[in-house]
Coordinates of C-alpha atoms in Angstrom, one line a residue:
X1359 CA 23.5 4.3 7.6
X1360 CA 22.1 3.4 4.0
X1361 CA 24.3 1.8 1.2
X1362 CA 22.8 5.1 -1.4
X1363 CA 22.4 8.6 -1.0
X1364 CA 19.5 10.4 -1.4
X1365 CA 20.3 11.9 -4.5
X1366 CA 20.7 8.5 -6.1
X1367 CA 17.4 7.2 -4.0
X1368 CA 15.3 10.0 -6.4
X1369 CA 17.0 9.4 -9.1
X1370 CA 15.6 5.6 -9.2
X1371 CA 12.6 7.2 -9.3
X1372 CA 13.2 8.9 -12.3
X1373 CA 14.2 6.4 -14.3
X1374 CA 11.4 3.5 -12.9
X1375 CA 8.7 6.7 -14.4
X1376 CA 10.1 6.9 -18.0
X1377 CA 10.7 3.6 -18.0
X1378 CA 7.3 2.0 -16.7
X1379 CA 5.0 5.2 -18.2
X1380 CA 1.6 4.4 -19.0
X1381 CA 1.8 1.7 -16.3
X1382 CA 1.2 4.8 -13.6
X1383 CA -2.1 5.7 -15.5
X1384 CA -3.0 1.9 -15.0
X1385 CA -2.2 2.2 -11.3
X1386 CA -4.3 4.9 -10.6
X1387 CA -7.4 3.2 -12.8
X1388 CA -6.9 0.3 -10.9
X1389 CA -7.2 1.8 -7.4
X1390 CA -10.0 3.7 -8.7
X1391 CA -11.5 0.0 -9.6
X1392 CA -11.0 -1.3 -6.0
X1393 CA -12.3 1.6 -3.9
X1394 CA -15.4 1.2 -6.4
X1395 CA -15.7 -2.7 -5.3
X1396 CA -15.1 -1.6 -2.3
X1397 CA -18.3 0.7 -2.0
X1398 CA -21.0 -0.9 -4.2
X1399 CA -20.2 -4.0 -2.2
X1400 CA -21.4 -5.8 -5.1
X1401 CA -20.7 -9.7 -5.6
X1402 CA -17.5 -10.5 -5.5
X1403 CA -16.2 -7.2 -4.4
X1404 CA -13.8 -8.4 -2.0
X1405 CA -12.2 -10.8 -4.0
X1406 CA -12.1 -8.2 -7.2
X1407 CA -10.4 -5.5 -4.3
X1408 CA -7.9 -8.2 -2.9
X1409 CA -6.7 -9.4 -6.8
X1410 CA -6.5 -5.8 -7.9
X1411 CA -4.0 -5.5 -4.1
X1412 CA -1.9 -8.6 -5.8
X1413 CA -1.3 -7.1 -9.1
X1414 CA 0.5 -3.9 -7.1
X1415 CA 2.8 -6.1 -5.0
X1416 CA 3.6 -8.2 -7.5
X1417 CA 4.9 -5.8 -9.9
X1418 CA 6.3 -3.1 -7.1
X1419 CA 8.5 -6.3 -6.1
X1420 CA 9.3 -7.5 -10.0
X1421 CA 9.5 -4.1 -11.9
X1422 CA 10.7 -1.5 -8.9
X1423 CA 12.9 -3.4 -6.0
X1424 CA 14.2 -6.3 -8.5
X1425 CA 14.8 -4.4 -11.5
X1426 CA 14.9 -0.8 -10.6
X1427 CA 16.2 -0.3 -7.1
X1428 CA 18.7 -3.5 -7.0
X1429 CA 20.7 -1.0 -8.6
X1430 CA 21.7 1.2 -5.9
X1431 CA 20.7 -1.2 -3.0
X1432 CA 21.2 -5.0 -3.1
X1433 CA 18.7 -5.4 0.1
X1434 CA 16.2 -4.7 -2.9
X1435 CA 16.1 -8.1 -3.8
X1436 CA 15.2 -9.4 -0.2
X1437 CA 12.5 -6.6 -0.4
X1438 CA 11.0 -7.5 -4.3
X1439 CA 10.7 -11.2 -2.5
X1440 CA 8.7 -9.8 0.1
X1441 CA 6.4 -8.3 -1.8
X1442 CA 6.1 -10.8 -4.5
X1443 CA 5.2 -13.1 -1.6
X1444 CA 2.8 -10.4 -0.4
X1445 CA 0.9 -10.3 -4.0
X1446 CA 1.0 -14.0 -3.6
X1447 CA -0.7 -14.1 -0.4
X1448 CA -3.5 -11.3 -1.3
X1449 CA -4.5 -14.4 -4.2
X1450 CA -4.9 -16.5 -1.3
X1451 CA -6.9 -14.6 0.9
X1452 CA -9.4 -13.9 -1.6
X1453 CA -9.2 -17.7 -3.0
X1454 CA -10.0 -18.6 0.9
X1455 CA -11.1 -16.2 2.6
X1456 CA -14.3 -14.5 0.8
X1457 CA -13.1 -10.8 1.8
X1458 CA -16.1 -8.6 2.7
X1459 CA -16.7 -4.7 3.1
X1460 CA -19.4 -3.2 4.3
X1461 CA -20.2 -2.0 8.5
X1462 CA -17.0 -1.1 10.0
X1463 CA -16.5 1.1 13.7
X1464 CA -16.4 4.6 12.4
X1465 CA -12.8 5.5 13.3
X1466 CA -11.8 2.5 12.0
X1467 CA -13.8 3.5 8.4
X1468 CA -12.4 6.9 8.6
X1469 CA -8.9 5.8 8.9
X1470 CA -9.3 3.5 6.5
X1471 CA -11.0 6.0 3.9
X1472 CA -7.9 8.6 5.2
X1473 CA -5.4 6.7 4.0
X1474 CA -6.7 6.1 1.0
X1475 CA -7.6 9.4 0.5
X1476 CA -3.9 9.7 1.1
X1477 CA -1.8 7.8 -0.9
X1478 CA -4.1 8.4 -4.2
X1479 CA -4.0 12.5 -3.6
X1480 CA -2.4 14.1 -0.7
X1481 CA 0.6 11.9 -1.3
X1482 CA 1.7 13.2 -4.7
X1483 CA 0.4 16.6 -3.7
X1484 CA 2.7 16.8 -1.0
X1485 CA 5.9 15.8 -3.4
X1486 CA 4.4 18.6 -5.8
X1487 CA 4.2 21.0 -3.1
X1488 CA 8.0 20.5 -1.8
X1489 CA 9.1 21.1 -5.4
X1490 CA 9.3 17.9 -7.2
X1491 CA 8.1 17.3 -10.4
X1492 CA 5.8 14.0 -11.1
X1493 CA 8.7 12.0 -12.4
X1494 CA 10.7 12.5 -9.8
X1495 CA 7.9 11.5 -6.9
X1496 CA 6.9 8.1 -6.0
X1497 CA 4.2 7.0 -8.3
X1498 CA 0.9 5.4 -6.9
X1499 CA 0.0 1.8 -6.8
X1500 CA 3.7 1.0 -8.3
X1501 CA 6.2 1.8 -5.9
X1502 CA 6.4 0.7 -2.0
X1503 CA 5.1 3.4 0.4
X1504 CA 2.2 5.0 -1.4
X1505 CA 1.1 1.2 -2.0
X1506 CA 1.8 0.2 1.4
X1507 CA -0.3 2.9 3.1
X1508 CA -3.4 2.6 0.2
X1509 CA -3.1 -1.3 1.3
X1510 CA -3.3 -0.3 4.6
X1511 CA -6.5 1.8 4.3
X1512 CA -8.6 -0.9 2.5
X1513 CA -7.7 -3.7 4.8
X1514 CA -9.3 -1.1 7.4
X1515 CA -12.5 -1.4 5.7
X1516 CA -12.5 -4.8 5.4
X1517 CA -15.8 -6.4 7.8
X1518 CA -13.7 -9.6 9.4
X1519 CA -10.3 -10.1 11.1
X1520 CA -7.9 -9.7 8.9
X1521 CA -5.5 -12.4 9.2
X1522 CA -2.1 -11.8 10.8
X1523 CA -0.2 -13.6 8.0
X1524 CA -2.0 -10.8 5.4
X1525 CA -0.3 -7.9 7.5
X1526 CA 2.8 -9.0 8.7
X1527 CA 5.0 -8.1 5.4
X1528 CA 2.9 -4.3 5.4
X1529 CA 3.9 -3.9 8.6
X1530 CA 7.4 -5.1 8.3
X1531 CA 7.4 -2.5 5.2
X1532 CA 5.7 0.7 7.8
X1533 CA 8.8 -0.3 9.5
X1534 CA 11.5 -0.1 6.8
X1535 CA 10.2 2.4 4.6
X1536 CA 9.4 4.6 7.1
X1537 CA 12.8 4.8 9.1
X1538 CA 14.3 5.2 5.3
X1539 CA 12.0 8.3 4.5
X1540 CA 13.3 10.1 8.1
X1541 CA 16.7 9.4 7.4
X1542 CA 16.0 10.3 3.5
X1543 CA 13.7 13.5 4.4
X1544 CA 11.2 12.4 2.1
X1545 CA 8.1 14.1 4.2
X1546 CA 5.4 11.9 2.4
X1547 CA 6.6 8.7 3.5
X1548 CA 6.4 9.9 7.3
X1549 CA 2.5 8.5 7.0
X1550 CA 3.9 4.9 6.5
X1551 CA 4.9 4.1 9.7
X1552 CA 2.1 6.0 11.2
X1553 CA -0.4 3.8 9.3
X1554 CA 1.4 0.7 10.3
X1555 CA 1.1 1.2 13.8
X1556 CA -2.6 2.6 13.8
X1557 CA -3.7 0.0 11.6
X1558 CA -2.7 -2.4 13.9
X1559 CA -4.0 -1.0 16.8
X1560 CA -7.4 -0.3 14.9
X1561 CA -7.7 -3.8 13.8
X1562 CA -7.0 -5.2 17.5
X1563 CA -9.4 -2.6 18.9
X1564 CA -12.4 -2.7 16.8
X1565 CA -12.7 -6.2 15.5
X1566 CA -14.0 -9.1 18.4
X1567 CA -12.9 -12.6 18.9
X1568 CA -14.4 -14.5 16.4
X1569 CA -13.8 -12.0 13.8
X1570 CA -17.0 -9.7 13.6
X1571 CA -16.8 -6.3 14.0
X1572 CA -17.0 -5.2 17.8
X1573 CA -20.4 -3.5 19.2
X1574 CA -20.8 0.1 18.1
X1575 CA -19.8 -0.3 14.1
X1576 CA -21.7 1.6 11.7

């Protein structure tokens, strides 16, 4: 049903980590950056979080599907447009939108920190625990899923609506990635399309009409 086994899927992965390495360290300094915007709440936090989301789709779609995973799958070019248009879009939201974090409903906070929580730790540790060395795993922040379900978390904690056109190529991604990972076995990537489908029912659930958070956030 895919064009690649999963023995040449991994070995992508291998040769995107030598390639790209330091750019992992940057990554995880980078997400580290955003969930600290994120909780001082400070001036401009937001818009700091939603930039630091753009740099991560833009390169996941530049350096990993166009130049790394084209190789073995020519659908990877459709997919690096995606996500460069998904980088794109993050620059407008927080050109237009004035993103805010602060008071969310409480599940809808602790899903959001989970999945963070997630793709920075528990994802790699999972890949680690299975028998996989580092290089060989999905790296944080540059590849698809572990990005998809870290962007997933923070737009969780975000205070208003987020807008539909902001989590459309996410979900589309929950979607693809995470019937890939099933048919691939890759364990950690089952969270994807778990995170899709509760973001989206969080965010319907817990945020009101106009866009503030429903009664009962804390």
């Amino acid at each position: 049903m895919l064009p690649f086994s999963r023995e040449q899927f991994m070995s992508v992965f291998v040769i995107y980590n030598q390639a790209i390495w330091p750019a992992q360290i940057v990554a995880e300094v980078l997400g580290l950056a955003i969930i600290y915007a994120i909780w001082r709440q400070i001036r401009w936090s937001g818009n700091l979080a939603y930039l630091g989301l753009a740099v991560m789709w833009l390169w996941t779609g530049l350096s990993y599907h166009f130049a790394f995973f084209s190789g073995i799958n020519s659908a990877a070019f459709i997919f690096a447009a995606f996500f460069v248009l998904q980088g794109l879009l993050f620059l407008l939201a927080a050109a237009l939108n004035n993103p805010q974090f602060g008071k969310v409903p409480p599940i809808r906070a602790y899903a959001g920190r989970s999945l963070i929580f997630y793709a920075i730790l528990l994802y790699p540790l999972i890949g680690v625990l299975l028998g996989h060395s580092l290089v060989e795993l999905p790296s944080f922040g540059v590849t698809p899923c572990p990005l998809t379900i870290f962007s997933f978390g923070v737009l969780l904690l975000a205070k208003q609506r987020v807008p539909i056109w902001l989590l459309t190529i996410p979900l589309l991604w929950s979607v693809v990635g995470g019937s890939a990972a099933l048919l691939l076995s890759v364990p950690q990537d089952w969270m994807l399309l778990a995170s899709g489908i509760a973001s989206l029912i969080l965010m319907k659930m817990t945020i009101g009409n106009k866009g503030e958070p429903a009664k009962g956030a804390s």
